[in-house]
Every structure is written in structure tokens, then in C-alpha cells.
Amino acid sequence: MILRFAAGTPEQGVQAVRERLEREGLRVLRSPEEARPILAVAGKMPAKLAEELRARPEIAEMIAPMGELLLVARAMREAPAARSAVVDVGGVRVGGDEVVVIAGPCSVEGRDAVLEVARSVAECGAHVLRGGAFKPRTSPYAFQGFGVEGLRQLKDAGEAVGLPVVSEIMDASDLGSFLEHGIDCLQIGARNMQNFTLLKAVARANRPVLLKRGLAATAEEWLYAAEYLFEGGCEQVILCERGIRTFEKATRNTLDLTVLPLLREWSHVPVIVDPAHAAGIARIIPPLARASIAAGADGVAVEVHLNPAEARSDGPQALLPQELAGIVSDARIQAAATGRSLHRSFR
Ligand code: PEP
Ligand code: MN
């Protein structure tokens, strides 16, 4: 149950309710927003207690959550109905009234290569630089990424062009390296969306997390994965739709835009779309990116390579810099069409 207090309720009033619930052995969670106190109660609340609370004047609303989705629930925040809460990724605001573009190579392919692509990404007006150093590859013989060295190269490239960086973490034992190298946002990939041990470990780092949707995860399962992060202490989560497995073989995956308005209703967590891993085909990415923002996505994430034919991973879906420039200008148009604006970069 989610308990929303009347505006101006003094802190003692909130604490009294909290203690009452805890006396019943219930676990109580609190919204980080200070403007209005909001509590969430995990587990089943006895009917008598619910009745007692409903009679308290300081409790303005009692909202039944969807299952046990508490901290991710829209009712836990005050964001306006059509907007998500805002997550700060190294100075770039994701969510709210602005739309972001995340771009970069699928894999970090070396110091010079990542720097060169980072320069194009920055010049095209994207806001966050992506690049994988630990790669989840289907085949053990495929390029696995440069590991810690790749993190260093990505961060250096990001700093050189003034962009925060996001990179995928596959194993909790690498967390120290991600933090040490100042990776601004930790990506949890589709294959690890329900790796609960990893989710719990990453949550403890309290860094922004980009949580990609599992290959065959329902929207609800995906939100439960986000709930793990929040429950573990990380409130800076961005969801990323990247296509799901269906019977369609013409594309790598099927982009599911139907979840966007639903997630907006259910949750305050910002949602971006990665049309690259959904499509797997570079030339069909631009219309999917436009549709994503038109349907309310808080941004898009795409892959860029200066020579896609030579890419060490995901070449067929890599955009050239001039194509990325088109994605950024389309994002500006679609953001305006939905009453928002493209994130204002500092450069
Ligand atoms: C990636 O972003 O490079 C990646 C591996 O994505 P996903 O986890 O969505 O497959
Ligand atoms: Mn990729």
C-alpha cells in the first residue's frame, strides 16, 4: 500500500504512522522527495489497520500498488502525469521535460578508435557516450571487449570531449573498476536484467543505472528488476527498451513501443529506447528513433562506428556520424512535438 500524506503534515505525524506500521511487523519504505511525505508498505496490510489509517486526517490517499511494485510506482513521486522523474547522469538530466541522445560504439575498440568516435558523437550533439568494455557475446570466440582497459579508454574519451559515459557491467566483482574509472552510468544488459545478485550489488554503488529490458521479459518483470535497484538503495534508474524476442525474423528483435505509455502510467522511472539492438539494421533505425520519442521516450540510445563493416561487434546496426546527426535533429523535432525539448548540452 502507498500512503500519501496531506501537504504540510509535520514530520512527527509521518513518524507516528511509520511506527504504527512497524509495530505490526510491516516493512516501511519512503519516497526520497521532500515536498510531500509518501510511505510505501511492503507485504499485506491487515484490513483493520488499513481502516484505522484511512481514518487519520494526515493521510490524504491510500493507493493499492500493482503487485509489490512500490518504489518504482508513479504514486511514490510527484512528477506530472505525462512526465518521468529526472535522473542525473554526470550532469545530463535524463527524464522530465528533456530528451537525450546516448551514442557511441557497441564496443570500445582501442584508445584512438574510441576517441575518434567520441569526437563525432560530441560534434553531432549527442549527450552521453556509450561503449562496451565487458561484452556479453553469444559466441565465446567473438570479441569479448578490452575489460578494465576499455573502461579507462572510454572514460578518457568522454573526458576529452566533455561527455559522461555509460558502460555495461556483467559481474559484480568488476564494480570497483567501474567506480574507480568514474563510469557515470552502469548499464545492466538485457541478458542480466534478472541477475538479482548483480542488481543488488550494483544498487549498493548508488550510481545511475541504465537497466535494459530482458530478451523475453514482460514490462512487469522489468519493473521488478528496477524495484530491486531501488530497494537496494539506488534511486537513479533509467529503463531501456531494446526489443524483445518474437516470431519475427526480419529484424534482430521486435521493438515494443506499446510499453512506453503503460510504463508512464505505472512508474516515474524514465524510459529510453535503443532501436539499434531492436532492429539490428542501421538503415531502419531513424524512423524507430522518431517513433520512440513521439511515443514519449525520454531519449534514444544508438550505436555509432566510423567504419561499420570493420566493427568488432554489432556492425550491421552501427550508424555513421552523419546518420547520428540526423537522429539528433529528429529527436529535437519530436521532443518539441511532445511539449519537451532536446537536452541542452554544455558544449
Ligand atoms: C549493448 O548495449 O551493447 C548490448 C549488449 O545491449 P543488450 O544488452 O540490449 O543486448
Ligand atoms: Mn551492441
PDB file of N, CA and C in Angstrom, residues 5-95:
ATOM      1  N   PHE A   5       0.624  11.532   2.205  1.00  0.00           N
ATOM      2  CA  PHE A   5       0.216  12.407   3.298  1.00  0.00           C
ATOM      3  C   PHE A   5      -0.297  13.743   2.770  1.00  0.00           C
ATOM      4  N   ALA A   6      -1.144  14.362   3.564  1.00  0.00           N
ATOM      5  CA  ALA A   6      -1.652  15.695   3.194  1.00  0.00           C
ATOM      6  C   ALA A   6      -0.482  16.670   3.222  1.00  0.00           C
ATOM      7  N   ALA A   7      -0.508  17.642   2.289  1.00  0.00           N
ATOM      8  CA  ALA A   7       0.573  18.635   2.237  1.00  0.00           C
ATOM      9  C   ALA A   7       0.664  19.319   3.604  1.00  0.00           C
ATOM     10  N   GLY A   8       1.883  19.539   4.061  1.00  0.00           N
ATOM     11  CA  GLY A   8       2.080  20.251   5.327  1.00  0.00           C
ATOM     12  C   GLY A   8       2.008  19.362   6.559  1.00  0.00           C
ATOM     13  N   THR A   9       1.856  18.041   6.390  1.00  0.00           N
ATOM     14  CA  THR A   9       1.843  17.140   7.550  1.00  0.00           C
ATOM     15  C   THR A   9       3.209  17.232   8.246  1.00  0.00           C
ATOM     16  N   PRO A  10       3.227  17.523   9.559  1.00  0.00           N
ATOM     17  CA  PRO A  10       4.529  17.610  10.229  1.00  0.00           C
ATOM     18  C   PRO A  10       5.225  16.246  10.296  1.00  0.00           C
ATOM     19  N   GLU A  11       6.538  16.288  10.386  1.00  0.00           N
ATOM     20  CA  GLU A  11       7.341  15.074  10.382  1.00  0.00           C
ATOM     21  C   GLU A  11       6.910  14.101  11.497  1.00  0.00           C
ATOM     22  N   GLN A  12       6.506  14.645  12.670  1.00  0.00           N
ATOM     23  CA  GLN A  12       6.101  13.728  13.757  1.00  0.00           C
ATOM     24  C   GLN A  12       4.898  12.899  13.346  1.00  0.00           C
ATOM     25  N   GLY A  13       4.005  13.519  12.553  1.00  0.00           N
ATOM     26  CA  GLY A  13       2.807  12.807  12.094  1.00  0.00           C
ATOM     27  C   GLY A  13       3.192  11.642  11.194  1.00  0.00           C
ATOM     28  N   VAL A  14       4.166  11.865  10.340  1.00  0.00           N
ATOM     29  CA  VAL A  14       4.624  10.809   9.424  1.00  0.00           C
ATOM     30  C   VAL A  14       5.291   9.704  10.238  1.00  0.00           C
ATOM     31  N   GLN A  15       6.130  10.110  11.177  1.00  0.00           N
ATOM     32  CA  GLN A  15       6.846   9.131  12.009  1.00  0.00           C
ATOM     33  C   GLN A  15       5.872   8.284  12.833  1.00  0.00           C
ATOM     34  N   ALA A  16       4.807   8.925  13.311  1.00  0.00           N
ATOM     35  CA  ALA A  16       3.835   8.187  14.126  1.00  0.00           C
ATOM     36  C   ALA A  16       3.196   7.079  13.292  1.00  0.00           C
ATOM     37  N   VAL A  17       2.860   7.388  12.043  1.00  0.00           N
ATOM     38  CA  VAL A  17       2.264   6.377  11.163  1.00  0.00           C
ATOM     39  C   VAL A  17       3.284   5.275  10.882  1.00  0.00           C
ATOM     40  N   ARG A  18       4.514   5.698  10.625  1.00  0.00           N
ATOM     41  CA  ARG A  18       5.579   4.728  10.340  1.00  0.00           C
ATOM     42  C   ARG A  18       5.740   3.754  11.511  1.00  0.00           C
ATOM     43  N   GLU A  19       5.783   4.307  12.732  1.00  0.00           N
ATOM     44  CA  GLU A  19       5.959   3.448  13.912  1.00  0.00           C
ATOM     45  C   GLU A  19       4.781   2.503  14.097  1.00  0.00           C
ATOM     46  N   ARG A  20       3.596   3.022  13.825  1.00  0.00           N
ATOM     47  CA  ARG A  20       2.372   2.191  13.947  1.00  0.00           C
ATOM     48  C   ARG A  20       2.484   0.978  13.005  1.00  0.00           C
ATOM     49  N   LEU A  21       2.936   1.224  11.776  1.00  0.00           N
ATOM     50  CA  LEU A  21       3.065   0.137  10.791  1.00  0.00           C
ATOM     51  C   LEU A  21       4.166  -0.836  11.212  1.00  0.00           C
ATOM     52  N   GLU A  22       5.262  -0.290  11.693  1.00  0.00           N
ATOM     53  CA  GLU A  22       6.387  -1.153  12.073  1.00  0.00           C
ATOM     54  C   GLU A  22       6.047  -2.003  13.295  1.00  0.00           C
ATOM     55  N   ARG A  23       5.204  -1.475  14.153  1.00  0.00           N
ATOM     56  CA  ARG A  23       4.756  -2.273  15.310  1.00  0.00           C
ATOM     57  C   ARG A  23       4.004  -3.517  14.852  1.00  0.00           C
ATOM     58  N   GLU A  24       3.365  -3.417  13.682  1.00  0.00           N
ATOM     59  CA  GLU A  24       2.627  -4.576  13.126  1.00  0.00           C
ATOM     60  C   GLU A  24       3.578  -5.505  12.377  1.00  0.00           C
ATOM     61  N   GLY A  25       4.867  -5.184  12.386  1.00  0.00           N
ATOM     62  CA  GLY A  25       5.857  -6.034  11.709  1.00  0.00           C
ATOM     63  C   GLY A  25       5.947  -5.769  10.212  1.00  0.00           C
ATOM     64  N   LEU A  26       5.390  -4.642   9.761  1.00  0.00           N
ATOM     65  CA  LEU A  26       5.419  -4.345   8.320  1.00  0.00           C
ATOM     66  C   LEU A  26       6.678  -3.552   7.966  1.00  0.00           C
ATOM     67  N   ARG A  27       7.196  -3.768   6.774  1.00  0.00           N
ATOM     68  CA  ARG A  27       8.364  -3.008   6.309  1.00  0.00           C
ATOM     69  C   ARG A  27       7.882  -1.728   5.625  1.00  0.00           C
ATOM     70  N   VAL A  28       8.441  -0.615   6.036  1.00  0.00           N
ATOM     71  CA  VAL A  28       8.002   0.680   5.506  1.00  0.00           C
ATOM     72  C   VAL A  28       9.140   1.328   4.716  1.00  0.00           C
ATOM     73  N   LEU A  29       8.807   1.825   3.519  1.00  0.00           N
ATOM     74  CA  LEU A  29       9.791   2.487   2.649  1.00  0.00           C
ATOM     75  C   LEU A  29       9.312   3.917   2.454  1.00  0.00           C
ATOM     76  N   ARG A  30      10.258   4.816   2.112  1.00  0.00           N
ATOM     77  CA  ARG A  30       9.854   6.209   1.988  1.00  0.00           C
ATOM     78  C   ARG A  30      10.325   6.810   0.674  1.00  0.00           C
ATOM     79  N   SER A  31       9.502   7.658   0.107  1.00  0.00           N
ATOM     80  CA  SER A  31       9.885   8.384  -1.113  1.00  0.00           C
ATOM     81  C   SER A  31      10.998   9.373  -0.771  1.00  0.00           C
ATOM     82  N   PRO A  32      11.997   9.527  -1.658  1.00  0.00           N
ATOM     83  CA  PRO A  32      13.067  10.493  -1.360  1.00  0.00           C
ATOM     84  C   PRO A  32      12.629  11.937  -1.552  1.00  0.00           C
ATOM     85  N   GLU A  33      11.477  12.156  -2.166  1.00  0.00           N
ATOM     86  CA  GLU A  33      11.052  13.532  -2.432  1.00  0.00           C
ATOM     87  C   GLU A  33      10.628  14.198  -1.137  1.00  0.00           C
ATOM     88  N   GLU A  34      11.034  15.438  -0.979  1.00  0.00           N
ATOM     89  CA  GLU A  34      10.758  16.093   0.298  1.00  0.00           C
ATOM     90  C   GLU A  34       9.487  16.924   0.309  1.00  0.00           C
ATOM     91  N   ALA A  35       9.015  17.318  -0.869  1.00  0.00           N
ATOM     92  CA  ALA A  35       7.863  18.222  -0.923  1.00  0.00           C
ATOM     93  C   ALA A  35       6.641  17.617  -0.219  1.00  0.00           C
ATOM     94  N   ARG A  36       6.441  16.320  -0.386  1.00  0.00           N
ATOM     95  CA  ARG A  36       5.287  15.679   0.246  1.00  0.00           C
ATOM     96  C   ARG A  36       5.716  14.291   0.744  1.00  0.00           C
ATOM     97  N   PRO A  37       5.463  13.997   2.028  1.00  0.00           N
ATOM     98  CA  PRO A  37       5.860  12.676   2.507  1.00  0.00           C
ATOM     99  C   PRO A  37       4.981  11.579   1.900  1.00  0.00           C
ATOM    100  N   ILE A  38       5.639  10.532   1.427  1.00  0.00           N
ATOM    101  CA  ILE A  38       4.927   9.375   0.870  1.00  0.00           C
ATOM    102  C   ILE A  38       5.599   8.123   1.435  1.00  0.00           C
ATOM    103  N   LEU A  39       4.801   7.226   1.999  1.00  0.00           N
ATOM    104  CA  LEU A  39       5.340   5.960   2.508  1.00  0.00           C
ATOM    105  C   LEU A  39       4.783   4.811   1.686  1.00  0.00           C
ATOM    106  N   ALA A  40       5.562   3.749   1.570  1.00  0.00           N
ATOM    107  CA  ALA A  40       5.064   2.526   0.933  1.00  0.00           C
ATOM    108  C   ALA A  40       5.214   1.405   1.952  1.00  0.00           C
ATOM    109  N   VAL A  41       4.241   0.524   1.972  1.00  0.00           N
ATOM    110  CA  VAL A  41       4.254  -0.574   2.926  1.00  0.00           C
ATOM    111  C   VAL A  41       4.399  -1.878   2.154  1.00  0.00           C
ATOM    112  N   ALA A  42       5.451  -2.629   2.453  1.00  0.00           N
ATOM    113  CA  ALA A  42       5.649  -3.911   1.774  1.00  0.00           C
ATOM    114  C   ALA A  42       4.837  -4.980   2.504  1.00  0.00           C
ATOM    115  N   GLY A  43       4.325  -5.927   1.746  1.00  0.00           N
ATOM    116  CA  GLY A  43       3.551  -7.015   2.362  1.00  0.00           C
ATOM    117  C   GLY A  43       2.094  -6.629   2.517  1.00  0.00           C
ATOM    118  N   LYS A  44       1.340  -7.582   3.020  1.00  0.00           N
ATOM    119  CA  LYS A  44      -0.106  -7.372   3.091  1.00  0.00           C
ATOM    120  C   LYS A  44      -0.493  -6.634   4.360  1.00  0.00           C
ATOM    121  N   MET A  45      -1.242  -5.561   4.190  1.00  0.00           N
ATOM    122  CA  MET A  45      -1.675  -4.797   5.360  1.00  0.00           C
ATOM    123  C   MET A  45      -2.994  -5.377   5.888  1.00  0.00           C
ATOM    124  N   PRO A  46      -3.068  -5.687   7.182  1.00  0.00           N
ATOM    125  CA  PRO A  46      -4.330  -6.207   7.721  1.00  0.00           C
ATOM    126  C   PRO A  46      -5.467  -5.197   7.489  1.00  0.00           C
ATOM    127  N   ALA A  47      -6.660  -5.719   7.160  1.00  0.00           N
ATOM    128  CA  ALA A  47      -7.784  -4.846   6.808  1.00  0.00           C
ATOM    129  C   ALA A  47      -8.100  -3.844   7.920  1.00  0.00           C
ATOM    130  N   LYS A  48      -8.008  -4.297   9.163  1.00  0.00           N
ATOM    131  CA  LYS A  48      -8.336  -3.416  10.300  1.00  0.00           C
ATOM    132  C   LYS A  48      -7.384  -2.228  10.387  1.00  0.00           C
ATOM    133  N   LEU A  49      -6.105  -2.531  10.124  1.00  0.00           N
ATOM    134  CA  LEU A  49      -5.094  -1.471  10.180  1.00  0.00           C
ATOM    135  C   LEU A  49      -5.330  -0.472   9.037  1.00  0.00           C
ATOM    136  N   ALA A  50      -5.680  -1.003   7.864  1.00  0.00           N
ATOM    137  CA  ALA A  50      -5.937  -0.116   6.717  1.00  0.00           C
ATOM    138  C   ALA A  50      -7.099   0.828   7.056  1.00  0.00           C
ATOM    139  N   GLU A  51      -8.096   0.273   7.678  1.00  0.00           N
ATOM    140  CA  GLU A  51      -9.277   1.076   8.063  1.00  0.00           C
ATOM    141  C   GLU A  51      -8.877   2.173   9.061  1.00  0.00           C
ATOM    142  N   GLU A  52      -8.070   1.789  10.030  1.00  0.00           N
ATOM    143  CA  GLU A  52      -7.598   2.744  11.046  1.00  0.00           C
ATOM    144  C   GLU A  52      -6.809   3.890  10.388  1.00  0.00           C
ATOM    145  N   LEU A  53      -5.942   3.527   9.434  1.00  0.00           N
ATOM    146  CA  LEU A  53      -5.120   4.559   8.789  1.00  0.00           C
ATOM    147  C   LEU A  53      -5.965   5.483   7.918  1.00  0.00           C
ATOM    148  N   ARG A  54      -6.933   4.875   7.254  1.00  0.00           N
ATOM    149  CA  ARG A  54      -7.797   5.660   6.363  1.00  0.00           C
ATOM    150  C   ARG A  54      -8.515   6.765   7.150  1.00  0.00           C
ATOM    151  N   ALA A  55      -8.756   6.507   8.416  1.00  0.00           N
ATOM    152  CA  ALA A  55      -9.479   7.486   9.240  1.00  0.00           C
ATOM    153  C   ALA A  55      -8.566   8.625   9.709  1.00  0.00           C
ATOM    154  N   ARG A  56      -7.263   8.469   9.536  1.00  0.00           N
ATOM    155  CA  ARG A  56      -6.348   9.527  10.012  1.00  0.00           C
ATOM    156  C   ARG A  56      -6.370  10.729   9.061  1.00  0.00           C
ATOM    157  N   PRO A  57      -6.575  11.930   9.593  1.00  0.00           N
ATOM    158  CA  PRO A  57      -6.687  13.099   8.707  1.00  0.00           C
ATOM    159  C   PRO A  57      -5.399  13.402   7.932  1.00  0.00           C
ATOM    160  N   GLU A  58      -4.243  13.038   8.488  1.00  0.00           N
ATOM    161  CA  GLU A  58      -2.977  13.383   7.801  1.00  0.00           C
ATOM    162  C   GLU A  58      -2.736  12.521   6.572  1.00  0.00           C
ATOM    163  N   ILE A  59      -3.469  11.396   6.450  1.00  0.00           N
ATOM    164  CA  ILE A  59      -3.277  10.561   5.264  1.00  0.00           C
ATOM    165  C   ILE A  59      -4.293  10.963   4.198  1.00  0.00           C
ATOM    166  N   ALA A  60      -3.768  11.557   3.110  1.00  0.00           N
ATOM    167  CA  ALA A  60      -4.653  12.087   2.070  1.00  0.00           C
ATOM    168  C   ALA A  60      -5.153  10.989   1.142  1.00  0.00           C
ATOM    169  N   GLU A  61      -4.289  10.028   0.856  1.00  0.00           N
ATOM    170  CA  GLU A  61      -4.656   8.982  -0.121  1.00  0.00           C
ATOM    171  C   GLU A  61      -3.984   7.679   0.248  1.00  0.00           C
ATOM    172  N   MET A  62      -4.693   6.564   0.048  1.00  0.00           N
ATOM    173  CA  MET A  62      -4.075   5.241   0.174  1.00  0.00           C
ATOM    174  C   MET A  62      -4.259   4.553  -1.168  1.00  0.00           C
ATOM    175  N   ILE A  63      -3.141   4.252  -1.816  1.00  0.00           N
ATOM    176  CA  ILE A  63      -3.203   3.730  -3.180  1.00  0.00           C
ATOM    177  C   ILE A  63      -2.680   2.301  -3.209  1.00  0.00           C
ATOM    178  N   ALA A  64      -3.484   1.378  -3.725  1.00  0.00           N
ATOM    179  CA  ALA A  64      -3.032  -0.018  -3.835  1.00  0.00           C
ATOM    180  C   ALA A  64      -2.042  -0.119  -4.985  1.00  0.00           C
ATOM    181  N   PRO A  65      -0.850  -0.677  -4.741  1.00  0.00           N
ATOM    182  CA  PRO A  65       0.138  -0.753  -5.828  1.00  0.00           C
ATOM    183  C   PRO A  65      -0.186  -1.905  -6.765  1.00  0.00           C
ATOM    184  N   MET A  66       0.541  -1.934  -7.895  1.00  0.00           N
ATOM    185  CA  MET A  66       0.463  -3.086  -8.801  1.00  0.00           C
ATOM    186  C   MET A  66       1.366  -4.141  -8.187  1.00  0.00           C
ATOM    187  N   GLY A  67       0.797  -5.228  -7.695  1.00  0.00           N
ATOM    188  CA  GLY A  67       1.613  -6.269  -7.062  1.00  0.00           C
ATOM    189  C   GLY A  67       2.447  -5.672  -5.951  1.00  0.00           C
ATOM    190  N   GLU A  68       3.754  -5.886  -6.005  1.00  0.00           N
ATOM    191  CA  GLU A  68       4.645  -5.315  -4.993  1.00  0.00           C
ATOM    192  C   GLU A  68       5.593  -4.292  -5.607  1.00  0.00           C
ATOM    193  N   LEU A  69       5.121  -3.635  -6.639  1.00  0.00           N
ATOM    194  CA  LEU A  69       5.919  -2.576  -7.256  1.00  0.00           C
ATOM    195  C   LEU A  69       5.673  -1.300  -6.460  1.00  0.00           C
ATOM    196  N   LEU A  70       6.580  -1.007  -5.548  1.00  0.00           N
ATOM    197  CA  LEU A  70       6.368   0.100  -4.619  1.00  0.00           C
ATOM    198  C   LEU A  70       7.213   1.322  -4.962  1.00  0.00           C
ATOM    199  N   LEU A  71       8.536   1.171  -4.846  1.00  0.00           N
ATOM    200  CA  LEU A  71       9.409   2.337  -5.015  1.00  0.00           C
ATOM    201  C   LEU A  71       9.424   2.857  -6.449  1.00  0.00           C
ATOM    202  N   VAL A  72       9.118   1.989  -7.407  1.00  0.00           N
ATOM    203  CA  VAL A  72       9.073   2.438  -8.807  1.00  0.00           C
ATOM    204  C   VAL A  72       7.700   3.008  -9.172  1.00  0.00           C
ATOM    205  N   ALA A  73       6.724   2.853  -8.282  1.00  0.00           N
ATOM    206  CA  ALA A  73       5.350   3.249  -8.621  1.00  0.00           C
ATOM    207  C   ALA A  73       5.229   4.755  -8.813  1.00  0.00           C
ATOM    208  N   ARG A  74       4.443   5.121  -9.790  1.00  0.00           N
ATOM    209  CA  ARG A  74       4.219   6.546 -10.055  1.00  0.00           C
ATOM    210  C   ARG A  74       3.718   7.274  -8.804  1.00  0.00           C
ATOM    211  N   ALA A  75       2.894   6.600  -8.014  1.00  0.00           N
ATOM    212  CA  ALA A  75       2.318   7.250  -6.830  1.00  0.00           C
ATOM    213  C   ALA A  75       3.371   7.620  -5.786  1.00  0.00           C
ATOM    214  N   MET A  76       4.604   7.104  -5.941  1.00  0.00           N
ATOM    215  CA  MET A  76       5.660   7.440  -4.980  1.00  0.00           C
ATOM    216  C   MET A  76       6.314   8.780  -5.265  1.00  0.00           C
ATOM    217  N   ARG A  77       5.973   9.395  -6.402  1.00  0.00           N
ATOM    218  CA  ARG A  77       6.600  10.667  -6.744  1.00  0.00           C
ATOM    219  C   ARG A  77       5.544  11.682  -7.155  1.00  0.00           C
ATOM    220  N   GLU A  78       5.989  12.902  -7.260  1.00  0.00           N
ATOM    221  CA  GLU A  78       5.076  13.994  -7.608  1.00  0.00           C
ATOM    222  C   GLU A  78       5.179  14.426  -9.064  1.00  0.00           C
ATOM    223  N   ALA A  79       5.992  13.713  -9.869  1.00  0.00           N
ATOM    224  CA  ALA A  79       6.173  14.135 -11.268  1.00  0.00           C
ATOM    225  C   ALA A  79       4.820  14.262 -11.953  1.00  0.00           C
ATOM    226  N   PRO A  80       4.638  15.296 -12.836  1.00  0.00           N
ATOM    227  CA  PRO A  80       3.353  15.429 -13.536  1.00  0.00           C
ATOM    228  C   PRO A  80       3.036  14.174 -14.353  1.00  0.00           C
ATOM    229  N   ALA A  81       1.742  13.926 -14.569  1.00  0.00           N
ATOM    230  CA  ALA A  81       1.298  12.644 -15.142  1.00  0.00           C
ATOM    231  C   ALA A  81       2.033  12.219 -16.406  1.00  0.00           C
ATOM    232  N   ALA A  82       2.318  13.158 -17.309  1.00  0.00           N
ATOM    233  CA  ALA A  82       2.918  12.736 -18.578  1.00  0.00           C
ATOM    234  C   ALA A  82       4.440  12.709 -18.544  1.00  0.00           C
ATOM    235  N   ARG A  83       5.029  12.941 -17.371  1.00  0.00           N
ATOM    236  CA  ARG A  83       6.493  13.063 -17.300  1.00  0.00           C
ATOM    237  C   ARG A  83       7.075  12.069 -16.303  1.00  0.00           C
ATOM    238  N   SER A  84       8.348  11.737 -16.539  1.00  0.00           N
ATOM    239  CA  SER A  84       9.047  10.872 -15.596  1.00  0.00           C
ATOM    240  C   SER A  84       9.812  11.748 -14.609  1.00  0.00           C
ATOM    241  N   ALA A  85      10.338  11.094 -13.577  1.00  0.00           N
ATOM    242  CA  ALA A  85      11.253  11.773 -12.657  1.00  0.00           C
ATOM    243  C   ALA A  85      12.577  11.974 -13.402  1.00  0.00           C
ATOM    244  N   VAL A  86      13.478  12.742 -12.815  1.00  0.00           N
ATOM    245  CA  VAL A  86      14.739  13.062 -13.501  1.00  0.00           C
ATOM    246  C   VAL A  86      15.909  12.323 -12.849  1.00  0.00           C
ATOM    247  N   VAL A  87      16.762  11.753 -13.684  1.00  0.00           N
ATOM    248  CA  VAL A  87      17.977  11.081 -13.217  1.00  0.00           C
ATOM    249  C   VAL A  87      19.170  11.855 -13.782  1.00  0.00           C
ATOM    250  N   ASP A  88      20.134  12.132 -12.932  1.00  0.00           N
ATOM    251  CA  ASP A  88      21.300  12.917 -13.351  1.00  0.00           C
ATOM    252  C   ASP A  88      22.466  11.990 -13.698  1.00  0.00           C
ATOM    253  N   VAL A  89      22.827  11.971 -14.970  1.00  0.00           N
ATOM    254  CA  VAL A  89      23.962  11.147 -15.413  1.00  0.00           C
ATOM    255  C   VAL A  89      25.133  12.087 -15.698  1.00  0.00           C
ATOM    256  N   GLY A  90      25.989  12.253 -14.730  1.00  0.00           N
ATOM    257  CA  GLY A  90      27.174  13.108 -14.895  1.00  0.00           C
ATOM    258  C   GLY A  90      26.823  14.493 -15.417  1.00  0.00           C
ATOM    259  N   GLY A  91      25.733  15.073 -14.925  1.00  0.00           N
ATOM    260  CA  GLY A  91      25.350  16.427 -15.337  1.00  0.00           C
ATOM    261  C   GLY A  91      24.312  16.456 -16.449  1.00  0.00           C
ATOM    262  N   VAL A  92      24.027  15.319 -17.048  1.00  0.00           N
ATOM    263  CA  VAL A  92      22.987  15.255 -18.091  1.00  0.00           C
ATOM    264  C   VAL A  92      21.696  14.779 -17.422  1.00  0.00           C
ATOM    265  N   ARG A  93      20.663  15.593 -17.552  1.00  0.00           N
ATOM    266  CA  ARG A  93      19.386  15.244 -16.927  1.00  0.00           C
ATOM    267  C   ARG A  93      18.590  14.327 -17.855  1.00  0.00           C
ATOM    268  N   VAL A  94      18.293  13.144 -17.368  1.00  0.00           N
ATOM    269  CA  VAL A  94      17.515  12.190 -18.160  1.00  0.00           C
ATOM    270  C   VAL A  94      16.123  12.109 -17.540  1.00  0.00           C
ATOM    271  N   GLY A  95      15.104  12.357 -18.366  1.00  0.00           N
ATOM    272  CA  GLY A  95      13.731  12.346 -17.860  1.00  0.00           C
ATOM    273  C   GLY A  95      13.200  13.759 -17.738  1.00  0.00           C
TER     274      GLY A  95
END
